[in-house]
Coordinates of N, CA and C in Angstrom, one line a residue:
M251 N 5.7 4.0 94.7 CA 4.4 3.5 94.2 C 3.3 3.9 95.2
K252 N 3.6 3.6 96.4 CA 2.6 3.9 97.5 C 2.2 5.3 97.6
K253 N 3.3 6.2 97.4 CA 3.1 7.6 97.4 C 2.2 8.0 96.3
F254 N 2.4 7.5 95.1 CA 1.6 7.8 93.9 C 0.2 7.4 94.1
I255 N -0.1 6.3 94.7 CA -1.5 5.9 94.9 C -2.2 6.8 95.9
T256 N -1.4 7.1 97.0 CA -2.0 8.1 98.0 C -2.3 9.4 97.4
V257 N -1.4 9.9 96.5 CA -1.7 11.2 95.9 C -2.9 11.1 94.9
L258 N -3.0 10.0 94.2 CA -4.1 9.7 93.3 C -5.4 9.7 94.1
V259 N -5.5 9.0 95.2 CA -6.7 8.9 96.0 C -7.1 10.3 96.6
I260 N -6.1 11.0 97.0 CA -6.4 12.4 97.5 C -6.9 13.3 96.4
A261 N -6.3 13.2 95.2 CA -6.8 14.0 94.0 C -8.2 13.6 93.7
L262 N -8.5 12.3 93.7 CA -9.9 11.9 93.3 C -10.9 12.4 94.4
A263 N -10.5 12.3 95.6 CA -11.4 12.8 96.7 C -11.7 14.3 96.5
I264 N -10.7 15.0 96.2 CA -10.8 16.5 96.0 C -11.7 16.8 94.8
S265 N -11.5 16.0 93.7 CA -12.3 16.3 92.5 C -13.8 15.9 92.7
F266 N -14.1 14.9 93.5 CA -15.5 14.6 93.8 C -16.1 15.6 94.7
T267 N -15.3 16.2 95.6 CA -15.8 17.3 96.5 C -16.1 18.5 95.7
L268 N -15.2 18.9 94.8 CA -15.4 20.1 94.0 C -16.6 19.9 93.0
S269 N -16.7 18.7 92.4 CA -17.8 18.6 91.4 C -19.2 18.6 92.1
A270 N -19.3 18.4 93.4 CA -20.6 18.4 94.0 C -21.1 19.9 94.1
A271 N -20.1 20.8 94.1 CA -20.5 22.2 94.3 C -20.0 23.1 93.1
D272 N -19.8 22.5 92.0 CA -19.3 23.2 90.8 C -20.3 24.3 90.5
P273 N -19.9 25.5 90.1 CA -20.8 26.5 89.7 C -21.6 26.1 88.4
G274 N -22.8 26.5 88.4 CA -23.6 26.1 87.2 C -25.1 26.0 87.6
I275 N -25.9 25.4 86.7 CA -27.3 25.2 86.9 C -27.6 23.7 86.9
Y276 N -28.3 23.3 87.8 CA -28.7 21.8 88.0 C -30.2 21.7 88.0
L277 N -30.6 20.5 87.4 CA -32.0 20.1 87.5 C -32.1 19.2 88.7
K278 N -33.0 19.6 89.7 CA -33.2 18.8 90.9 C -34.5 18.0 90.7
S279 N -34.4 16.7 90.6 CA -35.6 15.9 90.4 C -35.6 14.9 91.6
G280 N -36.4 15.1 92.6 CA -36.3 14.2 93.8 C -35.0 14.5 94.5
E281 N -34.2 13.4 94.7 CA -32.9 13.6 95.3 C -31.8 13.7 94.3
N282 N -32.1 13.6 93.0 CA -31.1 13.6 91.9 C -30.8 15.0 91.5
M283 N -29.6 15.3 91.2 CA -29.1 16.6 90.7 C -28.4 16.4 89.4
T284 N -28.9 16.9 88.3 CA -28.3 16.7 87.0 C -27.9 18.1 86.5
P285 N -26.6 18.2 86.2 CA -26.1 19.5 85.6 C -26.7 19.7 84.3
I286 N -27.1 21.0 84.0 CA -27.7 21.3 82.7 C -26.5 21.7 81.8
K287 N -26.4 21.0 80.7 CA -25.3 21.2 79.7 C -25.5 22.6 79.1
V288 N -24.3 23.2 78.9 CA -24.3 24.6 78.3 C -24.5 24.4 76.8
T289 N -25.3 25.2 76.2 CA -25.5 25.2 74.8 C -25.1 26.5 74.2
R290 N -24.2 26.4 73.2 CA -23.7 27.7 72.6 C -24.7 28.3 71.6
L291 N -24.8 29.6 71.7 CA -25.8 30.3 70.8 C -25.2 30.5 69.4
G292 N -26.0 30.5 68.4 CA -25.6 30.9 67.1 C -26.3 32.2 66.8
N293 N -25.7 33.3 67.1 CA -26.4 34.6 67.0 C -26.5 35.1 65.6
S294 N -27.6 35.7 65.3 CA -27.7 36.4 64.0 C -28.6 37.6 64.3
K295 N -28.1 38.8 64.0 CA -28.8 40.0 64.2 C -29.1 40.6 62.8
S296 N -30.4 40.8 62.6 CA -30.8 41.3 61.3 C -31.5 42.6 61.5
S297 N -31.4 43.4 60.5 CA -32.1 44.7 60.5 C -32.6 45.0 59.1
G298 N -33.6 45.9 59.0 CA -34.1 46.3 57.7 C -34.9 47.6 57.9
S299 N -35.6 47.9 56.8 CA -36.4 49.1 56.9 C -37.7 49.0 56.1
A300 N -38.7 49.7 56.5 CA -40.0 49.7 55.8 C -40.3 51.1 55.6
G301 N -40.1 51.7 54.4 CA -40.4 53.1 54.2 C -39.4 53.9 55.0
G302 N -39.8 54.8 55.9 CA -38.9 55.6 56.7 C -38.7 55.0 58.1
F303 N -39.2 53.8 58.3 CA -39.1 53.2 59.6 C -38.0 52.2 59.7
G304 N -37.1 52.4 60.7 CA -36.0 51.5 60.9 C -36.4 50.4 61.8
V305 N -36.1 49.1 61.5 CA -36.5 48.0 62.3 C -35.2 47.2 62.7
S306 N -35.0 46.9 63.9 CA -33.9 46.1 64.3 C -34.4 44.9 65.1
K307 N -33.8 43.7 64.9 CA -34.2 42.5 65.6 C -33.0 41.8 66.1
A308 N -32.9 41.4 67.4 CA -31.9 40.5 67.9 C -32.4 39.1 68.0
E309 N -31.8 38.2 67.3 CA -32.3 36.8 67.3 C -31.2 35.9 67.7
H310 N -31.5 34.9 68.6 CA -30.5 34.0 69.1 C -31.0 32.6 68.6
K311 N -30.1 31.8 68.0 CA -30.4 30.5 67.5 C -29.7 29.4 68.3
I312 N -30.3 28.3 68.5 CA -29.7 27.1 69.2 C -29.9 25.9 68.3
K313 N -28.8 25.2 68.0 CA -28.9 24.0 67.2 C -29.8 22.9 67.8
G314 N -30.5 22.2 67.0 CA -31.3 21.1 67.4 C -32.7 21.6 67.8
V315 N -33.7 20.6 67.8 CA -35.1 21.0 68.1 C -35.5 20.7 69.6
T316 N -34.6 20.0 70.3 CA -34.9 19.8 71.7 C -33.7 19.6 72.5
S317 N -33.8 20.0 73.8 CA -32.6 19.9 74.7 C -32.4 18.5 75.2
G318 N -33.5 17.7 75.3 CA -33.4 16.3 75.9 C -33.5 16.3 77.4
L319 N -33.5 17.5 78.0 CA -33.6 17.5 79.5 C -35.0 18.0 79.9
K320 N -35.8 17.1 80.5 CA -37.2 17.3 80.8 C -37.4 17.9 82.2
Y321 N -38.2 18.9 82.3 CA -38.6 19.5 83.5 C -40.0 19.2 83.8
T322 N -40.3 18.7 85.0 CA -41.7 18.5 85.4 C -42.1 19.4 86.6
A323 N -43.4 19.4 86.9 CA -43.9 20.3 87.9 C -43.3 20.0 89.3
D324 N -42.8 18.8 89.5 CA -42.2 18.4 90.8 C -40.7 18.8 90.9
D325 N -40.1 19.2 89.8 CA -38.7 19.5 89.8 C -38.4 21.0 90.1
S326 N -37.1 21.3 90.3 CA -36.7 22.6 90.5 C -35.3 22.8 89.9
F327 N -34.8 24.0 89.8 CA -33.5 24.3 89.3 C -32.7 24.8 90.4
I328 N -31.4 24.4 90.5 CA -30.5 24.9 91.5 C -29.4 25.7 90.8
F329 N -29.2 26.9 91.2 CA -28.2 27.8 90.6 C -27.0 27.9 91.6
V330 N -25.8 27.5 91.3 CA -24.7 27.6 92.2 C -23.7 28.6 91.6
F331 N -23.4 29.6 92.4 CA -22.4 30.6 92.0 C -21.1 30.4 92.8
S332 N -20.0 31.0 92.2 CA -18.7 30.9 92.9 C -18.7 31.6 94.2
P333 N -18.1 31.0 95.2 CA -18.1 31.7 96.5 C -17.2 33.0 96.5
K334 N -17.6 33.9 97.3 CA -16.9 35.2 97.3 C -15.5 35.0 97.9
T335 N -14.5 35.7 97.2 CA -13.1 35.6 97.6 C -12.6 37.0 97.7
D336 N -11.3 37.1 98.2 CA -10.7 38.4 98.3 C -9.7 38.7 97.1
K337 N -9.8 37.9 96.1 CA -8.9 38.0 94.9 C -9.2 39.4 94.3
K338 N -8.1 40.0 93.9 CA -8.2 41.3 93.2 C -8.6 41.2 91.8
I339 N -8.1 40.1 91.1 CA -8.5 39.9 89.7 C -9.8 39.0 89.7
K340 N -10.8 39.5 89.1 CA -12.1 38.7 89.1 C -12.6 38.7 87.6
L341 N -12.6 37.5 87.1 CA -13.0 37.3 85.7 C -14.5 37.2 85.6
P342 N -15.2 37.9 84.7 CA -16.6 37.8 84.5 C -17.0 36.4 83.9
S343 N -18.0 35.8 84.5 CA -18.7 34.7 83.9 C -20.1 34.6 84.5
P344 N -21.0 33.8 83.9 CA -22.3 33.7 84.5 C -22.4 33.3 85.9
F345 N -21.4 32.6 86.4 CA -21.5 32.1 87.8 C -20.3 32.5 88.7
S346 N -19.7 33.6 88.2 CA -18.6 34.2 89.0 C -19.2 34.9 90.2
E347 N -18.3 35.3 91.1 CA -18.8 36.1 92.3 C -19.3 37.4 92.0
L348 N -19.1 37.9 90.7 CA -19.6 39.2 90.3 C -21.0 39.1 89.8
S349 N -21.5 37.9 89.5 CA -22.9 37.7 89.0 C -23.8 37.5 90.1
T350 N -25.1 37.8 89.8 CA -26.2 37.6 90.8 C -27.4 37.0 90.1
T351 N -28.4 36.7 90.9 CA -29.6 36.0 90.3 C -30.3 37.0 89.3
E352 N -30.1 38.3 89.5 CA -30.7 39.2 88.6 C -30.1 39.2 87.2
N353 N -29.0 38.4 87.0 CA -28.4 38.3 85.7 C -29.0 37.3 84.8
F354 N -30.0 36.5 85.3 CA -30.6 35.4 84.5 C -32.1 35.7 84.2
V355 N -32.4 35.4 82.9 CA -33.8 35.5 82.5 C -34.2 34.2 81.8
L356 N -35.5 34.0 81.7 CA -36.0 32.8 81.0 C -36.8 33.2 79.8
Y357 N -36.5 32.5 78.7 CA -37.2 32.7 77.5 C -37.8 31.4 77.0
K358 N -39.0 31.4 76.4 CA -39.6 30.3 75.7 C -39.1 30.4 74.3
L359 N -38.6 29.2 73.7 CA -38.0 29.2 72.4 C -39.0 28.8 71.3
E360 N -38.8 29.3 70.2 CA -39.6 28.9 69.0 C -38.9 27.8 68.3
V361 N -39.6 26.7 68.0 CA -38.9 25.5 67.4 C -39.2 25.5 65.9
T362 N -38.2 25.4 65.1 CA -38.4 25.2 63.7 C -37.9 23.8 63.3
K363 N -37.8 23.5 62.0 CA -37.4 22.1 61.6 C -36.0 21.7 62.0
K364 N -35.1 22.7 62.2 CA -33.7 22.4 62.5 C -33.2 23.0 63.7
E365 N -33.9 23.9 64.3 CA -33.3 24.7 65.4 C -34.3 25.3 66.4
R366 N -33.8 25.8 67.4 CA -34.7 26.6 68.4 C -34.2 28.0 68.3
K367 N -35.1 29.0 68.4 CA -34.6 30.4 68.4 C -35.5 31.3 69.2
V368 N -35.0 32.5 69.5 CA -35.8 33.5 70.2 C -35.4 34.8 69.8
A369 N -36.4 35.7 69.6 CA -36.1 37.1 69.3 C -36.2 37.8 70.7
T370 N -35.1 38.4 71.1 CA -35.0 39.0 72.4 C -35.3 40.5 72.5
N371 N -35.3 41.1 71.3 CA -35.7 42.5 71.3 C -36.1 42.9 69.9
V372 N -37.1 43.8 69.8 CA -37.5 44.3 68.5 C -37.6 45.8 68.7
E373 N -37.0 46.6 67.8 CA -37.0 48.0 67.9 C -37.5 48.7 66.6
I374 N -38.3 49.7 66.8 CA -38.8 50.4 65.6 C -38.4 51.8 65.7
M375 N -37.7 52.3 64.7 CA -37.3 53.7 64.6 C -36.3 54.1 65.7
G376 N -35.8 53.2 66.4 CA -34.8 53.5 67.5 C -35.5 54.1 68.7
F377 N -36.8 54.1 68.8 CA -37.5 54.7 69.9 C -38.2 53.7 70.8
K378 N -38.7 52.6 70.3 CA -39.5 51.7 71.1 C -39.0 50.3 70.9
A379 N -38.5 49.8 72.0 CA -38.0 48.4 72.0 C -39.0 47.5 72.8
K380 N -39.2 46.3 72.4 CA -40.1 45.5 73.1 C -39.4 44.2 73.5
E381 N -39.3 43.8 74.7 CA -38.7 42.5 75.1 C -39.7 41.4 74.8
Q382 N -39.2 40.4 74.2 CA -40.1 39.3 73.7 C -40.0 38.1 74.6
G383 N -40.8 38.1 75.7 CA -41.0 36.9 76.5 C -40.0 36.6 77.6
G384 N -39.0 37.5 77.9 CA -38.1 37.2 78.9 C -38.8 37.3 80.3
A385 N -38.5 36.4 81.1 CA -39.2 36.4 82.4 C -38.2 36.4 83.5
V386 N -38.4 37.2 84.6 CA -37.6 37.3 85.7 C -37.9 36.0 86.6
L387 N -36.9 35.4 87.1 CA -37.0 34.1 87.8 C -37.3 34.3 89.3
P388 N -38.1 33.4 89.9 CA -38.4 33.4 91.3 C -37.4 32.7 92.1
F389 N -36.3 33.3 92.5 CA -35.2 32.7 93.2 C -35.5 32.6 94.7
T390 N -35.1 31.5 95.3 CA -35.1 31.3 96.8 C -33.7 31.0 97.2
Q391 N -33.1 31.7 98.1 CA -31.7 31.5 98.5 C -31.7 30.3 99.5
L392 N -30.8 29.4 99.2 CA -30.6 28.2 100.0 C -29.4 28.4 101.0
D393 N -28.3 29.0 100.4 CA -27.2 29.4 101.3 C -26.5 30.6 100.6
D394 N -25.2 30.9 101.0 CA -24.6 32.1 100.5 C -24.5 32.1 98.9
D395 N -24.2 30.9 98.3 CA -23.9 30.9 96.9 C -24.9 30.0 96.1
T396 N -26.0 29.5 96.7 CA -26.9 28.6 96.1 C -28.3 29.0 96.2
Y397 N -29.0 28.9 95.0 CA -30.4 29.4 94.9 C -31.2 28.3 94.2
E398 N -32.5 28.3 94.6 CA -33.4 27.4 93.9 C -34.5 28.2 93.2
V399 N -34.9 27.6 92.0 CA -35.9 28.2 91.2 C -37.0 27.1 90.9
K400 N -38.2 27.4 91.3 CA -39.3 26.5 91.1 C -40.2 27.2 90.1
L401 N -40.4 26.6 88.9 CA -41.2 27.2 87.8 C -42.5 26.5 87.8
E402 N -43.6 27.3 87.8 CA -44.9 26.7 87.7 C -45.7 27.2 86.5
N403 N -46.7 26.4 86.1 CA -47.6 26.8 85.0 C -46.9 27.1 83.7
L404 N -45.9 26.4 83.4 CA -45.2 26.6 82.1 C -46.0 25.8 81.0
E405 N -46.1 26.4 79.9 CA -46.7 25.7 78.7 C -45.7 24.7 78.2
A406 N -46.2 23.7 77.5 CA -45.3 22.7 76.9 C -44.4 23.4 75.9
G407 N -43.2 23.0 75.8 CA -42.3 23.6 74.8 C -40.8 23.6 75.2
E408 N -40.0 24.3 74.5 CA -38.6 24.4 74.8 C -38.3 25.8 75.4
Y409 N -37.4 25.7 76.4 CA -37.1 26.9 77.2 C -35.6 27.0 77.4
A410 N -35.1 28.3 77.7 CA -33.7 28.5 77.9 C -33.5 29.6 78.9
F411 N -32.5 29.4 79.8 CA -32.0 30.4 80.7 C -31.0 31.2 79.9
F412 N -31.0 32.5 79.9 CA -30.0 33.3 79.3 C -29.4 34.2 80.3
Y413 N -28.1 34.6 80.1 CA -27.4 35.5 81.0 C -27.4 36.9 80.4
T414 N -27.7 37.9 81.2 CA -27.6 39.3 80.8 C -26.6 40.0 81.8
S415 N -25.8 40.9 81.3 CA -24.9 41.6 82.2 C -25.6 42.8 82.9
L416 N -26.8 43.0 82.6 CA -27.6 44.1 83.2 C -28.4 43.6 84.3
S417 N -28.6 44.4 85.3 CA -29.4 44.0 86.5 C -30.9 44.1 86.1
D418 N -31.7 43.7 87.1 CA -33.2 43.6 86.9 C -33.5 42.7 85.7
G419 N -32.8 41.6 85.5 CA -33.2 40.6 84.5 C -33.1 41.1 83.1
G420 N -32.3 42.2 82.9 CA -32.1 42.7 81.5 C -33.2 43.6 81.1
K421 N -34.1 43.9 81.9 CA -35.2 44.8 81.5 C -34.8 46.2 81.2
K422 N -33.7 46.6 81.8 CA -33.2 48.0 81.5 C -32.7 48.0 80.1
A423 N -32.3 46.9 79.5 CA -31.7 46.9 78.2 C -32.8 47.3 77.1
T424 N -34.0 47.0 77.4 CA -35.1 47.3 76.4 C -35.3 48.8 76.3
A425 N -34.8 49.6 77.3 CA -35.0 51.0 77.2 C -33.8 51.7 76.5
L426 N -32.8 50.9 76.2 CA -31.6 51.5 75.5 C -31.8 51.4 74.0
F427 N -31.1 52.2 73.3 CA -31.1 52.1 71.8 C -30.5 50.9 71.3
N428 N -31.3 50.1 70.5 CA -30.8 48.9 69.8 C -30.1 47.9 70.8
A429 N -30.6 47.7 72.0 CA -30.0 46.9 72.9 C -30.6 45.5 73.0
D430 N -29.7 44.5 73.1 CA -30.1 43.1 73.2 C -29.8 42.7 74.7
P431 N -30.8 42.2 75.4 CA -30.6 41.9 76.8 C -29.6 40.7 77.0
V432 N -29.5 39.8 76.1 CA -28.6 38.7 76.2 C -27.2 39.1 76.0
S433 N -26.3 38.8 76.9 CA -24.9 39.3 76.8 C -23.9 38.1 77.0
W434 N -24.3 36.9 76.9 CA -23.4 35.8 77.0 C -23.7 34.8 75.8
D435 N -22.7 34.2 75.2 CA -23.0 33.4 74.0 C -23.4 31.9 74.3
E436 N -23.9 31.7 75.5 CA -24.3 30.3 75.9 C -25.6 30.4 76.6
S437 N -26.4 29.3 76.6 CA -27.6 29.2 77.3 C -27.8 27.9 78.0
W438 N -28.8 27.7 78.8 CA -29.1 26.5 79.5 C -30.5 26.1 79.2
C439 N -30.7 25.0 78.4 CA -32.0 24.7 77.8 C -32.6 23.5 78.5
F440 N -34.0 23.5 78.5 CA -34.8 22.4 79.0 C -36.1 22.3 78.3
T441 N -36.8 21.2 78.4 CA -38.0 20.9 77.8 C -39.1 20.7 78.8
V442 N -40.3 21.3 78.5 CA -41.5 21.0 79.3 C -42.5 20.3 78.4
E443 N -43.0 19.1 78.9 CA -43.9 18.3 78.1 C -45.4 18.6 78.5

């Protein structure tokens, strides 16, 4: 019994240590750090034509009209990535050692009666794509795997961080044929009042 309790205490201590540095995005408000919940995207890509012009639109939908996580001017976001290892097998994820700060962009979301959504690219005739509101984030490195983002002058509304597998915040994607810069089916949402 004593052995079991000792093992349990050690396991709890290890889990508390790991959770303090778990990869992800955190809202830092004063001394408090709140992990941002991951929100799954409901993707719908639609296309159509007007005369001889082809139009393609990539739209991402998020259930609900608000995230419930409020960001104020005194807050910041902390991005924690997995530490670098010598493992030969490396699985891709938004916070793996293969990801960088350049993989994240910020979008302001349009709110409807039932959901939030954003159009991340619009293309006409396959020649001209326009990125709709994606912003490159101002990262400040705190240590090898941790970065801080302080956002200023945001309008009131709903926002989301999206992950793109392309560098330079996904801007290269807009130059490609029918490309959507968002490459992960999850986002990290917050509200500015």
